[in-house]
Tab-separated table of C-alpha atoms in Angstrom:
chain	number	residue	atom	x	y	z
A	93	MET	CA	-0.685	-12.216	30.099
A	94	SER	CA	-2.469	-15.120	32.029
A	95	GLN	CA	-3.371	-18.282	30.112
A	96	ALA	CA	-6.925	-17.802	30.814
A	97	LEU	CA	-6.911	-14.816	28.593
A	98	CYS	CA	-5.498	-16.744	25.681
A	99	HIS	CA	-7.190	-20.060	25.760
A	100	PRO	CA	-10.410	-19.860	27.504
A	101	PRO	CA	-12.124	-23.296	28.186
A	102	PHE	CA	-15.782	-23.288	27.190
A	103	PRO	CA	-18.431	-23.985	29.984
A	104	GLY	CA	-19.940	-26.811	28.296
A	105	GLU	CA	-21.347	-27.773	25.036
A	106	GLN	CA	-23.462	-24.637	24.495
A	107	LEU	CA	-22.149	-21.215	23.946
A	108	VAL	CA	-22.896	-17.768	24.940
A	109	VAL	CA	-22.641	-15.466	21.822
A	110	THR	CA	-22.208	-11.743	21.535
A	111	THR	CA	-22.561	-10.090	18.049
A	112	LEU	CA	-22.086	-6.717	16.487
A	113	VAL	CA	-23.270	-6.567	12.984
A	114	ARG	CA	-24.975	-3.431	11.921
A	115	ASN	CA	-25.897	-4.168	8.486
A	116	GLY	CA	-29.654	-4.954	8.608
A	117	PHE	CA	-29.812	-7.846	6.052
A	118	LEU	CA	-26.583	-9.563	7.534
A	119	GLN	CA	-27.917	-9.066	11.028
A	120	LEU	CA	-31.168	-10.733	10.168
A	121	GLY	CA	-29.376	-13.594	8.688
A	122	LEU	CA	-27.011	-13.984	11.452
A	123	ARG	CA	-29.952	-13.822	13.907
A	124	ALA	CA	-31.739	-16.658	12.015
A	125	ALA	CA	-28.679	-18.886	11.740
A	126	LEU	CA	-27.885	-18.478	15.587
A	127	SER	CA	-31.381	-19.123	16.681
A	128	THR	CA	-31.353	-22.495	15.134
A	129	ALA	CA	-27.898	-23.638	16.100
A	130	PRO	CA	-28.018	-26.264	18.802
A	131	LEU	CA	-24.500	-25.240	20.106
A	132	VAL	CA	-25.798	-21.725	21.150
A	133	ARG	CA	-27.392	-21.184	24.573
A	134	ASP	CA	-27.781	-17.486	24.624
A	135	VAL	CA	-27.165	-14.657	22.167
A	136	ARG	CA	-26.763	-10.921	22.888
A	137	HIS	CA	-27.069	-8.553	19.538
A	138	CYS	CA	-25.315	-5.382	20.018
A	139	GLY	CA	-26.001	-2.170	18.307
A	140	ASP	CA	-22.708	-0.398	18.845
A	141	TRP	CA	-19.252	-0.880	20.337
A	142	GLY	CA	-20.127	0.634	23.635
A	143	GLU	CA	-22.821	-2.076	24.197
A	144	VAL	CA	-20.318	-4.651	23.266
A	145	GLU	CA	-17.927	-3.481	25.998
A	146	GLU	CA	-20.735	-3.304	28.439
A	147	THR	CA	-21.820	-6.729	27.645
A	148	LEU	CA	-18.196	-8.211	28.191
A	149	ARG	CA	-18.112	-6.278	31.558
A	150	ASN	CA	-21.307	-7.673	32.889
A	151	ASN	CA	-21.357	-11.215	31.311
A	152	GLN	CA	-19.807	-14.430	30.296
A	153	VAL	CA	-19.150	-14.332	26.628
A	154	ASP	CA	-17.756	-17.340	24.832
A	155	VAL	CA	-17.672	-15.999	21.288
A	156	LEU	CA	-17.588	-12.617	19.937
A	157	PHE	CA	-18.983	-12.340	16.400
A	158	LEU	CA	-17.918	-8.989	14.760
A	159	HIS	CA	-18.102	-7.662	11.276
A	160	GLU	CA	-14.941	-6.444	9.688
A	161	LYS	CA	-16.108	-2.738	9.607
A	162	ASP	CA	-16.478	-2.707	13.364
A	163	TYR	CA	-13.305	-4.473	14.140
A	164	SER	CA	-10.211	-2.534	15.425
A	165	PRO	CA	-7.011	-4.284	16.259
A	166	ASP	CA	-5.811	-1.480	18.399
A	167	ARG	CA	-8.620	-1.988	20.768
A	168	GLY	CA	-6.342	-4.383	22.934
A	169	VAL	CA	-7.087	-7.685	24.145
A	170	LEU	CA	-10.846	-8.157	24.701
A	171	VAL	CA	-12.044	-9.924	28.046
A	172	ASP	CA	-15.392	-10.717	29.477
A	173	ALA	CA	-16.684	-10.618	33.091
A	174	ARG	CA	-14.752	-13.860	33.869
A	175	ARG	CA	-11.310	-12.022	32.637
A	176	ARG	CA	-11.361	-14.438	29.885
A	177	ARG	CA	-10.938	-13.716	26.281
A	178	PRO	CA	-13.776	-14.589	23.953
A	179	LYS	CA	-13.134	-16.363	20.800
A	180	ILE	CA	-13.638	-13.902	17.967
A	181	LEU	CA	-15.291	-14.588	14.673
A	182	LEU	CA	-14.916	-12.032	12.320
A	183	LEU	CA	-17.307	-11.512	9.248
A	184	LEU	CA	-15.410	-10.395	6.139
A	185	THR	CA	-16.810	-7.984	3.565
A	186	THR	CA	-14.952	-10.167	0.804
A	187	THR	CA	-12.368	-12.972	0.787
A	188	GLU	CA	-9.602	-10.508	1.179
A	189	VAL	CA	-8.271	-10.312	4.716
A	190	PRO	CA	-6.746	-6.627	5.313
A	191	GLU	CA	-3.273	-6.406	6.517
A	192	GLU	CA	-4.504	-4.433	9.622
A	193	ILE	CA	-6.914	-7.215	10.618
A	194	LEU	CA	-3.839	-9.427	11.603
A	195	ALA	CA	-2.149	-6.652	13.612
A	196	GLY	CA	-2.525	-6.170	17.374
A	197	PRO	CA	-3.168	-8.399	20.329
A	198	SER	CA	-6.860	-9.339	19.268
A	199	VAL	CA	-6.271	-11.433	16.179
A	200	PRO	CA	-9.620	-13.005	15.064
A	201	ASP	CA	-9.745	-16.631	15.777
A	202	GLY	CA	-11.751	-17.363	12.553
A	203	PHE	CA	-13.499	-15.977	9.518
A	204	LEU	CA	-16.706	-16.004	7.622
A	205	VAL	CA	-17.515	-14.117	4.563
A	206	GLU	CA	-20.767	-12.048	3.818
A	207	ASN	CA	-21.827	-13.858	0.758
A	208	GLU	CA	-21.232	-17.278	2.280
A	209	LEU	CA	-23.229	-16.470	5.520
A	210	THR	CA	-25.400	-19.488	6.021
A	211	ALA	CA	-26.862	-21.224	8.977
A	212	THR	CA	-24.535	-24.385	7.968
A	213	ALA	CA	-21.634	-21.883	7.786
A	214	VAL	CA	-22.120	-20.370	11.216
A	215	GLU	CA	-22.888	-23.825	12.894
A	216	ASP	CA	-19.653	-25.128	11.225
A	217	ALA	CA	-17.534	-22.169	12.590
A	218	LEU	CA	-18.802	-22.562	16.001
A	219	HIS	CA	-18.178	-26.168	16.194
A	220	GLY	CA	-14.716	-25.502	14.843
A	221	ILE	CA	-14.038	-22.868	17.536
A	222	VAL	CA	-15.198	-25.383	20.229
A	223	ALA	CA	-12.847	-27.973	18.648
A	224	GLY	CA	-9.808	-25.790	18.658
A	225	GLU	CA	-9.908	-25.496	14.922
A	226	VAL	CA	-9.426	-22.399	12.701
A	227	PRO	CA	-12.737	-21.755	10.936
A	228	MET	CA	-11.673	-20.147	7.505
A	229	PRO	CA	-13.544	-20.493	4.317
A	230	THR	CA	-11.672	-22.099	1.424
A	231	SER	CA	-12.396	-18.829	-0.486
A	232	VAL	CA	-10.427	-17.022	2.189
A	233	THR	CA	-7.311	-19.320	1.963
A	234	ARG	CA	-7.531	-19.278	-1.940
A	235	ALA	CA	-7.310	-15.364	-1.663
A	236	LEU	CA	-4.363	-15.543	0.650
A	237	LEU	CA	-2.417	-17.981	-1.524
A	238	GLN	CA	-3.138	-15.772	-4.592
A	239	ARG	CA	-1.781	-12.764	-2.614
A	240	VAL	CA	1.398	-14.821	-1.950
A	241	ARG	CA	1.953	-15.527	-5.549
A	242	GLU	CA	1.881	-11.669	-6.475
A	243	PRO	CA	5.407	-10.521	-6.162
A	244	GLU	CA	4.520	-7.053	-4.959
A	245	GLN	CA	2.501	-8.694	-1.979
A	246	GLN	CA	5.221	-11.004	-0.857
A	247	ARG	CA	6.634	-9.835	2.555
A	248	ARG	CA	9.216	-12.258	3.812
A	249	ARG	CA	10.173	-12.238	7.344
A	250	ARG	CA	12.655	-13.948	9.523
A	251	ILE	CA	11.154	-17.175	10.811
A	252	GLY	CA	13.086	-19.782	12.842
A	253	ASN	CA	13.857	-23.047	11.084
A	254	LEU	CA	11.022	-25.347	11.547
A	255	THR	CA	11.372	-28.942	12.396
A	256	GLY	CA	10.359	-32.061	10.508
A	257	ARG	CA	7.242	-32.325	12.772
A	258	GLU	CA	6.397	-28.662	12.774
A	259	ASN	CA	6.451	-28.909	8.957
A	260	GLU	CA	3.942	-31.913	9.154
A	261	VAL	CA	1.556	-29.994	11.820
A	262	LEU	CA	1.641	-26.637	9.767
A	263	PRO	CA	-0.411	-27.912	6.808
A	264	LEU	CA	-2.939	-29.926	9.002
A	265	LEU	CA	-3.347	-26.564	10.927
A	266	ALA	CA	-4.353	-24.932	7.879
A	267	GLU	CA	-6.937	-27.640	7.230
A	268	GLY	CA	-8.394	-26.500	10.552
A	269	LEU	CA	-7.757	-29.909	12.273
A	270	SER	CA	-7.916	-29.910	16.124
A	271	ASN	CA	-5.046	-31.143	18.174
A	272	LYS	CA	-6.687	-34.405	18.624
A	273	GLN	CA	-7.228	-34.700	14.913
A	274	ILE	CA	-3.722	-33.957	14.056
A	275	ALA	CA	-2.479	-36.442	16.695
A	276	ARG	CA	-4.520	-39.194	15.185
A	277	ARG	CA	-3.233	-38.278	11.672
A	278	LEU	CA	0.341	-38.342	12.652
A	279	GLY	CA	0.124	-41.241	15.199
A	280	ILE	CA	1.491	-39.103	18.233
A	281	SER	CA	-0.046	-37.913	21.499
A	282	SER	CA	-2.319	-34.834	21.718
A	283	HIS	CA	0.091	-33.452	24.263
A	284	GLY	CA	2.834	-33.663	21.751
A	285	VAL	CA	0.882	-31.869	19.131
A	286	LYS	CA	0.195	-29.160	21.842
A	287	ARG	CA	3.990	-28.576	22.356
A	288	ILE	CA	4.396	-28.500	18.453
A	289	VAL	CA	1.612	-26.020	17.906
A	290	ALA	CA	3.115	-23.784	20.691
A	291	SER	CA	6.426	-23.902	19.172
A	292	LEU	CA	5.027	-23.142	15.841
A	293	LEU	CA	3.132	-20.000	17.133
A	294	LEU	CA	6.286	-18.745	18.858
A	295	LYS	CA	8.379	-19.044	15.722
A	296	LEU	CA	5.789	-17.478	13.546
A	297	GLY	CA	5.222	-14.652	15.944
A	298	ALA	CA	1.395	-15.634	16.068
A	299	PRO	CA	-1.091	-15.104	18.754
A	300	ASN	CA	-3.213	-18.007	17.879
A	301	ARG	CA	-3.797	-20.829	15.318
A	302	THR	CA	-5.573	-18.467	12.803
A	303	ALA	CA	-2.878	-15.918	12.745
A	304	ALA	CA	-0.135	-18.815	12.339
A	305	VAL	CA	-1.973	-20.207	9.306
A	306	VAL	CA	-2.217	-16.743	7.699
A	307	THR	CA	1.458	-16.079	8.454
A	308	ALA	CA	2.575	-19.332	7.174
A	309	ILE	CA	0.559	-18.876	3.702
A	310	GLN	CA	2.072	-15.248	3.356
A	311	ASN	CA	5.402	-16.407	3.815
A	312	GLY	CA	5.008	-19.348	1.397
A	313	LEU	CA	5.391	-22.103	3.968
A	314	ILE	CA	1.962	-23.506	2.862
A	315	THR	CA	1.464	-23.823	-0.992
């Protein structure tokens, strides 16, 4: 897989967004939120998955906003007309992240929750995506932590030993900090942080930062 598929550069400060949210009430709220977001240049609201695929084939798409009910991990890596993978923001029905959501090659890059869908939440999530952060409401993080505390939900997996620096960076990833912010916090270079994050993704078997944080929480590496 090419690097372009995994880490697409944004064309500028403004984004091209495509959505698939079929619930009428939620769709209206999302339309309103995106219409007032200064970061958004263009929006395409799709009515079904076929329309999403057509949009990706023919257009540049920076962010793909999907509802949990329309998301299927087995669809494979989604790419747009530039052969670049759009960032995926997933709207969850509740604060619980289903196990199957984290499977497959197209793990979401961030999450929002239905009853927390406000213009501010949407704009903050988009800014986080651009900054390389992990948009994840605190309510979702709390739900994941609670899942780890339940013995029957603990699924320990073999994870390579983390270095001291990796253990320092991991909770900062969970805070949603970008590489530059982590570098400033730890007093190291952004390039160094990039190498550490790449090593963490490899050790955790995670395709992106969001999946790394979720995996770390599920395995008790972040408490």
